[in-house]
Amino acid sequence: MGSFSGFTDRNKQKSIAVQLEGALFISTDLFPYFVLVALEAGGLLRAVALLLFYPIIWLLNLTRHRTAALHAMIFISTFGLKIHSIKAVAKATLQKFFLEDIRESSFKVFSGCGGKKYVLTRLPRVMVEPFLREYLDVDCVVGTELKVIGLTCSGLVDPTGAERAEMEWFQALKVACGDDQLIDVGLAARSEDRSFLLLCKEHYVISPQEDASPLARKDYPKPFIFHDGRLVTRPDPMRFLTVFLWFPFGVFLAISRALVGIVFPYKLILPITALNGFRIRIRVPETQKQTDPKSVVESPKTKGTLYVCNHQTLLDPVLLSTAILRRVSAVTYSLSSFSEVISPIPTVRLTRDRFKDREIMRSMLERGDLVVCPEGTTCREQYLLRFSPLFAEIADKIMPVAVRARSSMFYGTTARGYKWLDSPFFLMNPFPWYELNLHDPVSGRPDSKELCYDIANGIQMLIGKTLGFECTNLTRRDKYRMLAGNDGIDQRN
C-alpha cells in the first residue's frame, strides 16, 4: 500500500476508485448534509429535531456504531418526504457545500485519471450522485440506497444498498467494474473501511498529515453560478446550534431594522442602521462629489432619473433610495404581497409584455425616479446575468449602480422557498453588509434597437468591472430551470 503523496500522473487513461468521506472530501462528518436536507426539504422543525438527536448520533459514532448513526440521520431527515424534493435539494443546495469540502490534493489525483471513475460513499446515493456526475464526471456511485414507497421516503435503508456492511462496498464495486477487471488506482481514507482496495492495482491512503486545503474556487471543474438554500455556511453541529440560538434575536433585529427604514427620514437611516449592525457603504464618482448634494436632491426636474443596478436582494432599490436621500420607485417581475405591503418605496409589477412594460416604466419616470434591475432575478455568486435592453429605450440618461451584498448566516434570496421571507432573512443576519457604487450617467434612447443592446451590454460590463464580477449571457429562466424546475414566471409566494 503506497503513500498518497507518491502518486504520479503517469497514465491519463487510468481508472480510479475513491472514498468520498475523508478522501475526496476533507470531512468525514455526514451530519451537515442531512441537516440541509431536513431543513430545505422538511422544514425548520425537522432540522431542529435532528440537532436535538445529535448527542446520540455522536455517541453511536464514538462507539463505532456508525451504521446505526447513519440510519438515525436518514430516518429523521427523510421520513415522509417526497423523493423528488430530496433530489431538488441535492441539485440546488448540496452542491455548494460539496464543492467547498473537496480536498485539493485528492482532486488533483482524481482528475488526473482519465479512465472510468468510481466513488464510494455512505451518503444516500440520491443526495450525492447529481453533484458527482455533473461536476466530477463520475461513472459509477456506490452508496446507500433509500427505501421508497411509491414516491415517498420511508426513512429506512434498502437492504440491497451498499452501506449494510463495509464488505458490500467491495461486492458492489466488483459488480460495477466487472468480475474479472481490476481498477488501476484506489484512494481511501485511513480512518474508513478500505476493503475495496483489494480490487485496485495501486493503493493510496490519506494520512493524518496530508494537506487538508480545500479546492480553490478558481480550480472548480466548472463555473459554479446558481445555488439555493437559506444557510450561508456549512451547518456542522456547533454552527447550526448557533443559528438556532440566534434565530429569535434575528427576528427581533429584522423587525427593528425594517421599522427604521419605514419610520425615520432618510438622513437618519444610515447612522441608525450603523448602530444596529447593518453596514451600508456608498461610493459616488468624483464628478458627483463636486456637486452640491442639495442641488442634486432638490432641483426641480421635468423627468425622473433612471437608476440601473445589478440585483443582489429585494432591498436593492430601498437602499439606493437611502443612499440618494430621496424616494424612488421600483419595478419588478415578481413580488409577494407581503413584500409590497412592508416596502417603504412604491413598487409596480411588470407584465412580461415588452410594449406594456415600456409604457409602465415611461409613465413612472414621468412621475419621479425609477430603479430597474435588468437581470430580472438575483445571483448569489460573482456573476452578472444578461441585462435586458428594455431600460435603454425609455430614458435619455441612465445612472448605473453597482451593488454588492454580504451575509454571514442567512441568504436573503431563494428560488424554491418562500420569497416573502427573503428580506426578513437578510435582515436577520448579525452584521449584514451592503455596498452601492454610483457611476456617471450614460446616454440612453438611441436611434436603433441594436444600440439598446450595446448600451445594456456596456452597463453590464461597467458594473462587472466595478465589482470584479464575470458577465454571462444566462437569464432568469436558466436560473429557475436549474434550481426550481420551472421558468420562474410566477414567484409571488
Coordinates of C-alpha atoms in Angstrom, one line a residue:
M1 CA 0.0 0.0 0.0
G2 CA 1.6 3.2 -1.2
S3 CA 1.8 6.7 0.2
F4 CA -0.8 9.1 -1.2
S5 CA 1.9 11.7 -1.8
G6 CA 3.7 9.2 -4.0
F7 CA 1.1 9.2 -6.8
T8 CA 2.3 10.4 -10.1
D9 CA 0.2 11.1 -13.1
R10 CA 1.8 8.6 -15.4
N11 CA -1.2 7.4 -17.3
K12 CA -4.1 9.6 -18.2
Q13 CA -6.3 6.6 -19.0
K14 CA -6.1 5.0 -15.6
S15 CA -9.4 4.1 -13.8
I16 CA -9.8 5.2 -10.2
A17 CA -12.0 4.3 -7.2
V18 CA -12.1 6.8 -4.3
Q19 CA -13.9 7.1 -1.0
L20 CA -15.9 10.3 -0.7
E21 CA -15.8 11.0 3.1
G22 CA -12.3 11.7 4.3
A23 CA -10.5 11.1 1.0
L24 CA -12.1 13.1 -1.9
F25 CA -13.8 15.2 0.8
I26 CA -11.9 16.7 3.7
S27 CA -14.6 16.0 6.3
T28 CA -15.9 12.6 7.4
D29 CA -18.9 14.1 9.1
L30 CA -22.2 13.5 7.3
F31 CA -24.4 15.4 9.8
P32 CA -24.3 18.8 7.9
Y33 CA -25.6 17.3 4.7
F34 CA -28.6 15.6 6.5
V35 CA -29.3 18.9 8.2
L36 CA -29.5 20.6 4.9
V37 CA -31.9 18.0 3.5
A38 CA -34.0 18.2 6.7
L39 CA -34.1 22.0 6.6
E40 CA -34.7 22.6 2.9
A41 CA -37.0 19.7 2.1
G42 CA -38.6 19.1 5.5
G43 CA -38.6 22.4 7.3
L44 CA -37.1 24.0 10.4
L45 CA -38.8 21.7 13.0
R46 CA -37.3 18.6 11.3
A47 CA -33.8 20.2 11.2
V48 CA -34.1 21.1 14.9
A49 CA -35.2 17.5 15.7
L50 CA -32.1 16.2 14.0
L51 CA -30.0 18.7 16.0
L52 CA -31.5 17.6 19.3
F53 CA -30.8 14.0 18.4
Y54 CA -27.1 14.8 17.6
P55 CA -25.7 13.7 21.1
I56 CA -27.0 10.2 20.4
I57 CA -25.6 10.2 16.9
W58 CA -22.2 11.4 18.3
L59 CA -22.2 8.6 20.9
L60 CA -23.0 6.0 18.3
N61 CA -20.1 7.1 16.1
L62 CA -17.8 7.2 19.1
T63 CA -18.6 3.6 20.0
R64 CA -18.1 2.6 16.3
H65 CA -21.8 2.0 15.7
R66 CA -21.6 4.1 12.5
T67 CA -24.3 2.2 10.7
A68 CA -26.8 2.9 13.5
A69 CA -25.9 6.6 13.5
L70 CA -26.3 6.7 9.7
H71 CA -29.7 5.0 9.9
A72 CA -30.9 7.5 12.6
M73 CA -29.9 10.5 10.5
I74 CA -31.5 9.1 7.4
F75 CA -34.8 8.4 9.2
I76 CA -35.1 11.8 10.9
S77 CA -34.1 13.8 7.8
T78 CA -36.1 11.8 5.1
F79 CA -39.1 10.1 6.7
G80 CA -42.3 11.1 4.8
L81 CA -40.5 13.3 2.3
K82 CA -41.2 13.0 -1.4
I83 CA -38.2 11.6 -3.2
H84 CA -38.3 14.4 -5.8
S85 CA -37.9 17.0 -3.0
I86 CA -34.7 15.3 -1.9
K87 CA -33.4 15.3 -5.4
A88 CA -34.2 19.0 -5.8
V89 CA -32.3 19.9 -2.6
A90 CA -29.4 17.7 -3.8
K91 CA -29.2 19.7 -7.0
A92 CA -30.0 23.2 -5.7
T93 CA -28.4 23.3 -2.3
L94 CA -26.0 20.5 -1.5
Q95 CA -23.7 21.1 -4.5
K96 CA -22.3 24.3 -2.9
F97 CA -21.3 22.6 0.3
F98 CA -19.9 19.6 -1.6
L99 CA -17.6 21.8 -3.7
E100 CA -16.4 23.6 -0.6
D101 CA -15.5 20.2 1.0
I102 CA -13.3 18.9 -1.8
R103 CA -9.7 18.2 -0.8
E104 CA -7.4 19.9 -3.3
S105 CA -4.7 17.2 -3.3
S106 CA -7.2 14.4 -3.8
F107 CA -8.9 16.2 -6.6
K108 CA -5.7 16.5 -8.5
V109 CA -5.2 12.8 -8.3
F110 CA -8.8 12.1 -9.2
S111 CA -9.0 14.5 -12.1
G112 CA -5.6 13.2 -13.3
C113 CA -7.1 9.8 -14.1
G114 CA -8.8 9.8 -17.4
G115 CA -10.4 6.3 -17.3
K116 CA -13.6 5.3 -15.5
K117 CA -14.2 6.9 -12.2
Y118 CA -15.9 5.2 -9.2
V119 CA -16.9 6.9 -5.9
L120 CA -17.9 5.1 -2.8
T121 CA -19.9 6.8 0.0
R122 CA -22.0 6.2 3.0
L123 CA -24.3 9.1 2.0
P124 CA -27.6 8.2 0.2
R125 CA -26.8 7.9 -3.5
V126 CA -29.7 10.2 -4.3
M127 CA -28.1 13.0 -2.4
V128 CA -24.7 13.0 -3.9
E129 CA -24.9 11.4 -7.3
P130 CA -26.1 14.6 -9.2
F131 CA -23.1 16.5 -8.0
L132 CA -20.6 13.7 -8.7
R133 CA -21.9 13.2 -12.2
E134 CA -22.2 16.9 -13.1
Y135 CA -19.0 18.3 -11.6
L136 CA -16.6 15.4 -11.4
D137 CA -17.7 13.2 -14.4
V138 CA -18.1 10.1 -12.2
D139 CA -19.2 7.0 -14.0
C140 CA -20.4 5.0 -11.0
V141 CA -21.6 5.9 -7.5
V142 CA -21.7 3.2 -4.8
G143 CA -23.7 4.5 -1.9
T144 CA -26.7 4.0 0.5
E145 CA -30.0 3.3 -1.2
L146 CA -33.1 4.7 0.4
K147 CA -36.3 2.6 0.6
V148 CA -39.0 4.5 -1.2
I149 CA -42.7 3.5 -1.1
G150 CA -44.4 5.0 -4.1
L151 CA -42.9 8.4 -4.3
T152 CA -42.4 8.8 -0.5
C153 CA -39.3 8.0 1.5
S154 CA -39.9 5.6 4.3
G155 CA -36.9 6.8 6.3
L156 CA -35.4 3.3 6.0
V157 CA -32.5 1.9 4.1
D158 CA -32.9 -0.6 1.2
P159 CA -31.1 -3.7 2.4
T160 CA -29.7 -4.2 -1.1
G161 CA -27.7 -1.0 -0.8
A162 CA -24.0 -0.7 -0.2
E163 CA -24.0 0.6 3.4
R164 CA -25.2 -2.5 5.3
A165 CA -21.6 -3.7 5.8
E166 CA -18.3 -2.4 4.6
M167 CA -17.6 -5.5 2.6
E168 CA -20.6 -4.7 0.5
W169 CA -18.5 -1.8 -0.9
F170 CA -16.2 -4.5 -2.2
Q171 CA -19.0 -6.5 -3.7
A172 CA -20.8 -3.6 -5.2
L173 CA -17.7 -2.2 -6.7
K174 CA -16.8 -5.7 -8.1
V175 CA -20.2 -5.8 -9.8
A176 CA -19.8 -2.3 -11.2
C177 CA -16.4 -2.8 -12.7
G178 CA -16.8 -6.4 -13.8
D179 CA -15.9 -9.6 -12.1
D180 CA -12.6 -10.1 -13.9
Q181 CA -11.5 -6.5 -14.1
L182 CA -9.3 -4.6 -11.6
I183 CA -9.3 -0.8 -11.1
D184 CA -5.9 0.9 -11.7
V185 CA -5.9 3.3 -8.7
G186 CA -7.6 3.2 -5.3
L187 CA -7.8 6.1 -2.9
A188 CA -9.0 5.7 0.6
A189 CA -9.2 7.4 4.0
R190 CA -7.1 5.9 6.8
S191 CA -10.0 6.1 9.2
E192 CA -12.5 4.4 6.9
D193 CA -13.0 0.9 5.5
R194 CA -10.5 0.0 2.8
S195 CA -11.8 -3.4 1.7
F196 CA -12.5 -2.1 -1.9
L197 CA -8.7 -1.5 -2.3
L198 CA -8.4 -5.3 -2.9
L199 CA -9.9 -4.5 -6.3
C200 CA -7.2 -1.9 -7.1
K201 CA -3.8 -2.4 -8.6
E202 CA -2.3 0.7 -6.9
H203 CA -3.3 1.7 -3.3
Y204 CA -3.1 5.2 -1.9
V205 CA -4.2 6.3 1.6
I206 CA -4.9 9.7 3.0
S207 CA -2.6 10.1 6.0
P208 CA -3.4 12.3 9.0
Q209 CA -0.5 14.6 7.9
E210 CA -2.0 15.0 4.4
D211 CA -2.8 18.6 3.3
A212 CA -6.4 19.3 4.0
S213 CA -6.7 22.5 1.9
P214 CA -10.0 22.9 0.2
L215 CA -10.1 23.2 -3.6
A216 CA -9.8 26.9 -4.7
R217 CA -12.8 28.3 -6.4
K218 CA -10.8 29.1 -9.5
D219 CA -10.0 25.4 -9.8
Y220 CA -13.6 24.2 -9.7
P221 CA -14.2 21.7 -12.6
K222 CA -16.9 24.1 -14.0
P223 CA -18.2 27.6 -13.1
F224 CA -20.5 27.5 -10.0
I225 CA -23.2 30.2 -10.6
F226 CA -26.5 29.2 -9.2
H227 CA -27.5 27.6 -5.9
D228 CA -30.3 27.8 -3.4
G229 CA -31.0 27.3 0.4
R230 CA -31.0 29.7 3.3
L231 CA -27.8 28.8 5.2
V232 CA -24.6 30.6 4.2
T233 CA -22.1 28.3 6.0
R234 CA -21.8 24.6 6.3
P235 CA -24.2 23.6 9.2
D236 CA -21.9 21.4 11.4
P237 CA -23.4 20.8 14.9
M238 CA -21.9 23.9 16.6
R239 CA -22.7 26.2 13.8
F240 CA -26.2 25.0 13.4
L241 CA -26.7 25.3 17.2
T242 CA -25.5 28.9 16.9
V243 CA -28.0 29.6 14.1
F244 CA -30.8 28.0 16.2
L245 CA -30.0 30.1 19.3
W246 CA -29.6 33.3 17.2
F247 CA -32.9 32.8 15.5
P248 CA -35.2 34.7 18.0
F249 CA -32.7 37.5 18.3
G250 CA -32.5 37.7 14.5
V251 CA -36.3 38.0 14.2
F252 CA -36.2 40.9 16.6
L253 CA -33.4 42.6 14.7
A254 CA -35.2 42.1 11.4
I255 CA -38.3 43.8 12.7
S256 CA -36.3 46.7 14.2
R257 CA -34.3 47.2 11.1
A258 CA -37.4 47.2 8.9
L259 CA -39.1 49.8 11.1
V260 CA -36.1 52.1 10.9
G261 CA -36.4 52.2 7.1
I262 CA -40.2 52.8 7.3
V263 CA -40.4 55.3 10.1
F264 CA -37.3 57.5 10.1
P265 CA -36.3 60.1 7.5
Y266 CA -33.5 59.3 5.0
K267 CA -30.9 61.4 6.7
L268 CA -31.2 59.4 10.0
I269 CA -31.5 55.9 8.5
L270 CA -27.7 55.5 7.8
P271 CA -26.5 56.4 11.3
I272 CA -29.2 54.4 13.0
T273 CA -28.6 51.3 10.9
A274 CA -24.9 51.6 11.7
L275 CA -25.8 51.3 15.4
N276 CA -27.8 48.1 14.9
G277 CA -25.1 46.4 12.9
F278 CA -26.4 47.0 9.4
R279 CA -23.4 48.4 7.4
I280 CA -24.1 50.4 4.3
R281 CA -21.2 51.8 2.2
I282 CA -21.9 54.3 -0.6
R283 CA -19.5 55.4 -3.2
V284 CA -20.1 58.2 -5.7
P285 CA -17.8 59.3 -8.6
E286 CA -15.6 62.4 -8.2
T287 CA -17.7 64.4 -10.6
Q288 CA -20.8 64.0 -8.4
K289 CA -18.8 64.7 -5.2
Q290 CA -18.0 68.1 -6.5
T291 CA -21.7 68.9 -7.0
D292 CA -23.8 70.4 -4.2
P293 CA -25.8 67.5 -2.8
K294 CA -28.8 69.8 -2.2
S295 CA -28.9 70.8 -5.9
V296 CA -28.9 67.2 -6.9
V297 CA -31.6 66.2 -4.5
E298 CA -33.9 69.2 -4.5
S299 CA -33.5 70.6 -8.1
P300 CA -36.8 70.6 -10.0
K301 CA -36.9 68.2 -12.8
T302 CA -39.4 67.5 -15.5
K303 CA -38.5 63.9 -15.6
G304 CA -37.0 61.4 -13.1
T305 CA -33.7 59.7 -13.2
L306 CA -33.4 56.0 -14.2
Y307 CA -31.1 54.0 -12.0
V308 CA -29.9 50.7 -13.4
C309 CA -28.4 48.2 -10.9
N310 CA -27.4 44.6 -10.7
H311 CA -29.7 42.5 -8.4
Q312 CA -28.5 41.2 -5.1
T313 CA -31.6 41.2 -2.9
L314 CA -35.1 42.8 -2.8
L315 CA -33.6 45.6 -0.7
D316 CA -31.5 47.0 -3.7
P317 CA -33.9 49.8 -4.6
V318 CA -34.7 50.6 -0.9
L319 CA -31.1 51.1 0.0
L320 CA -30.5 53.1 -3.2
S321 CA -33.3 55.4 -2.1
T322 CA -31.5 55.8 1.3
A323 CA -28.2 56.5 -0.5
I324 CA -29.5 59.3 -2.7
L325 CA -31.7 60.7 0.1
R326 CA -34.9 60.7 -1.9
R327 CA -37.8 58.4 -2.7
V328 CA -37.6 56.2 -5.7
S329 CA -40.0 53.7 -7.3
A330 CA -39.1 50.2 -8.4
V331 CA -40.4 47.8 -10.9
T332 CA -40.2 44.0 -10.5
Y333 CA -41.3 40.9 -12.3
S334 CA -42.4 39.1 -9.1
L335 CA -43.0 40.4 -5.6
S336 CA -45.0 38.8 -2.8
S337 CA -48.0 40.7 -1.4
F338 CA -46.2 40.9 2.0
S339 CA -43.2 42.5 0.5
E340 CA -45.3 45.1 -1.3
V341 CA -47.1 45.9 2.0
I342 CA -43.9 46.5 4.0
S343 CA -41.9 48.2 1.3
P344 CA -41.1 51.8 2.2
I345 CA -41.0 52.7 -1.6
P346 CA -43.6 52.3 -4.3
T347 CA -43.3 49.1 -6.3
V348 CA -45.0 48.1 -9.6
R349 CA -45.2 44.6 -11.2
L350 CA -44.2 44.3 -14.8
T351 CA -46.3 42.1 -17.2
R352 CA -43.6 40.5 -19.3
D353 CA -45.2 42.1 -22.3
R354 CA -42.5 44.3 -23.8
F355 CA -44.7 47.1 -25.1
K356 CA -46.8 47.3 -21.9
D357 CA -43.8 47.2 -19.7
R358 CA -42.1 50.0 -21.6
E359 CA -45.2 52.2 -21.2
I360 CA -45.3 51.4 -17.5
M361 CA -41.7 52.4 -16.9
R362 CA -42.1 55.6 -19.0
S363 CA -45.1 56.6 -17.0
M364 CA -43.3 56.0 -13.7
L365 CA -40.3 58.0 -14.9
E366 CA -42.5 61.0 -15.7
R367 CA -43.6 61.0 -12.0
G368 CA -40.2 60.6 -10.4
D369 CA -37.0 58.5 -10.1
L370 CA -37.1 54.8 -11.1
V371 CA -34.9 51.8 -10.2
V372 CA -34.7 48.8 -12.5
C373 CA -32.7 45.6 -12.2
P374 CA -32.4 44.3 -15.8
E375 CA -31.1 40.9 -14.8
G376 CA -34.7 40.1 -13.7
T377 CA -33.5 38.0 -10.8
T378 CA -30.8 37.7 -8.2
C379 CA -27.4 35.9 -8.4
R380 CA -25.5 35.0 -5.3
E381 CA -22.1 34.3 -6.8
Q382 CA -19.8 36.7 -8.5
Y383 CA -21.5 36.7 -11.9
L384 CA -23.9 39.0 -13.7
L385 CA -26.8 37.6 -15.7
R386 CA -27.7 39.1 -19.1
F387 CA -29.2 42.6 -18.9
S388 CA -32.5 43.1 -20.7
P389 CA -32.1 46.2 -23.0
L390 CA -35.6 47.5 -22.4
F391 CA -34.5 50.2 -20.0
A392 CA -32.2 51.7 -22.6
E393 CA -35.3 52.7 -24.7
I394 CA -37.1 54.8 -22.1
A395 CA -34.6 57.3 -20.6
D396 CA -32.2 59.9 -22.1
K397 CA -29.8 59.5 -19.2
I398 CA -29.2 56.3 -17.2
M399 CA -27.4 56.1 -13.9
P400 CA -25.6 52.7 -13.5
V401 CA -25.3 51.5 -9.9
A402 CA -23.0 48.5 -8.9
V403 CA -24.5 46.7 -5.9
R404 CA -22.8 44.2 -3.6
A405 CA -24.4 42.5 -0.6
R406 CA -22.9 40.1 2.0
S407 CA -24.5 38.0 4.7
S408 CA -22.8 35.7 7.3
M409 CA -25.7 33.4 8.4
F410 CA -28.8 33.6 6.1
Y411 CA -29.2 34.2 2.4
G412 CA -31.8 36.9 1.5
T413 CA -32.8 35.2 -1.8
T414 CA -34.5 32.0 -2.8
A415 CA -35.8 30.2 -5.9
R416 CA -37.6 27.3 -4.2
G417 CA -38.6 28.7 -0.9
Y418 CA -41.0 31.4 0.3
K419 CA -39.9 34.7 -1.4
W420 CA -41.8 36.8 1.1
L421 CA -39.2 35.8 3.7
D422 CA -36.3 37.0 1.6
S423 CA -35.9 40.4 3.1
P424 CA -36.6 39.3 6.7
F425 CA -33.9 36.6 6.4
F426 CA -31.3 39.1 5.1
L427 CA -32.2 41.5 7.9
M428 CA -31.8 38.6 10.4
N429 CA -28.1 38.4 9.8
P430 CA -25.9 39.6 12.7
F431 CA -24.0 42.1 10.5
P432 CA -25.5 42.4 7.0
W433 CA -23.4 44.5 4.6
Y434 CA -24.3 46.5 1.5
E435 CA -22.2 48.5 -0.9
L436 CA -23.6 50.8 -3.6
N437 CA -21.3 52.3 -6.3
L438 CA -22.9 55.1 -8.3
H439 CA -21.4 55.8 -11.7
D440 CA -21.6 58.8 -14.1
P441 CA -24.7 58.9 -16.3
V442 CA -24.8 57.1 -19.6
S443 CA -26.8 58.3 -22.5
G444 CA -29.9 56.3 -23.5
R445 CA -32.7 56.2 -26.1
P446 CA -30.6 55.5 -29.1
D447 CA -31.8 55.6 -32.7
S448 CA -31.8 51.9 -33.3
K449 CA -32.8 48.8 -31.3
E450 CA -29.3 47.3 -31.8
L451 CA -27.7 50.2 -30.0
C452 CA -30.0 49.5 -27.0
Y453 CA -28.3 46.1 -26.7
D454 CA -25.0 47.8 -26.9
I455 CA -25.9 50.1 -24.0
A456 CA -27.2 47.2 -21.9
N457 CA -24.1 45.2 -22.5
G458 CA -21.9 48.2 -21.8
I459 CA -23.5 48.9 -18.5
Q460 CA -23.3 45.2 -17.6
M461 CA -19.6 45.2 -18.3
L462 CA -19.1 48.5 -16.4
I463 CA -20.9 47.1 -13.3
G464 CA -19.0 43.8 -13.7
K465 CA -15.6 45.6 -13.8
T466 CA -16.5 47.7 -10.7
L467 CA -17.5 44.6 -8.6
G468 CA -15.0 42.2 -10.1
F469 CA -17.9 40.0 -11.4
E470 CA -17.9 38.0 -14.5
C471 CA -20.5 38.8 -17.2
T472 CA -22.6 36.0 -18.6
N473 CA -25.4 35.5 -21.1
L474 CA -27.5 33.5 -18.6
T475 CA -31.1 34.6 -17.8
R476 CA -33.7 34.3 -15.1
R477 CA -35.2 31.3 -17.0
D478 CA -31.8 29.5 -16.8
K479 CA -31.6 30.0 -13.1
Y480 CA -35.1 28.8 -12.3
R481 CA -35.0 25.8 -14.6
M482 CA -31.9 24.7 -12.8
L483 CA -32.9 25.4 -9.2
A484 CA -36.7 25.0 -9.2
G485 CA -37.6 23.1 -12.4
N486 CA -39.7 25.9 -13.8
D487 CA -39.3 29.2 -15.8
G488 CA -39.7 31.4 -12.7
I489 CA -42.7 33.2 -14.3
D490 CA -45.0 33.4 -11.2
Q491 CA -43.0 33.6 -8.0
R492 CA -45.2 35.6 -5.6
N493 CA -45.3 33.2 -2.6

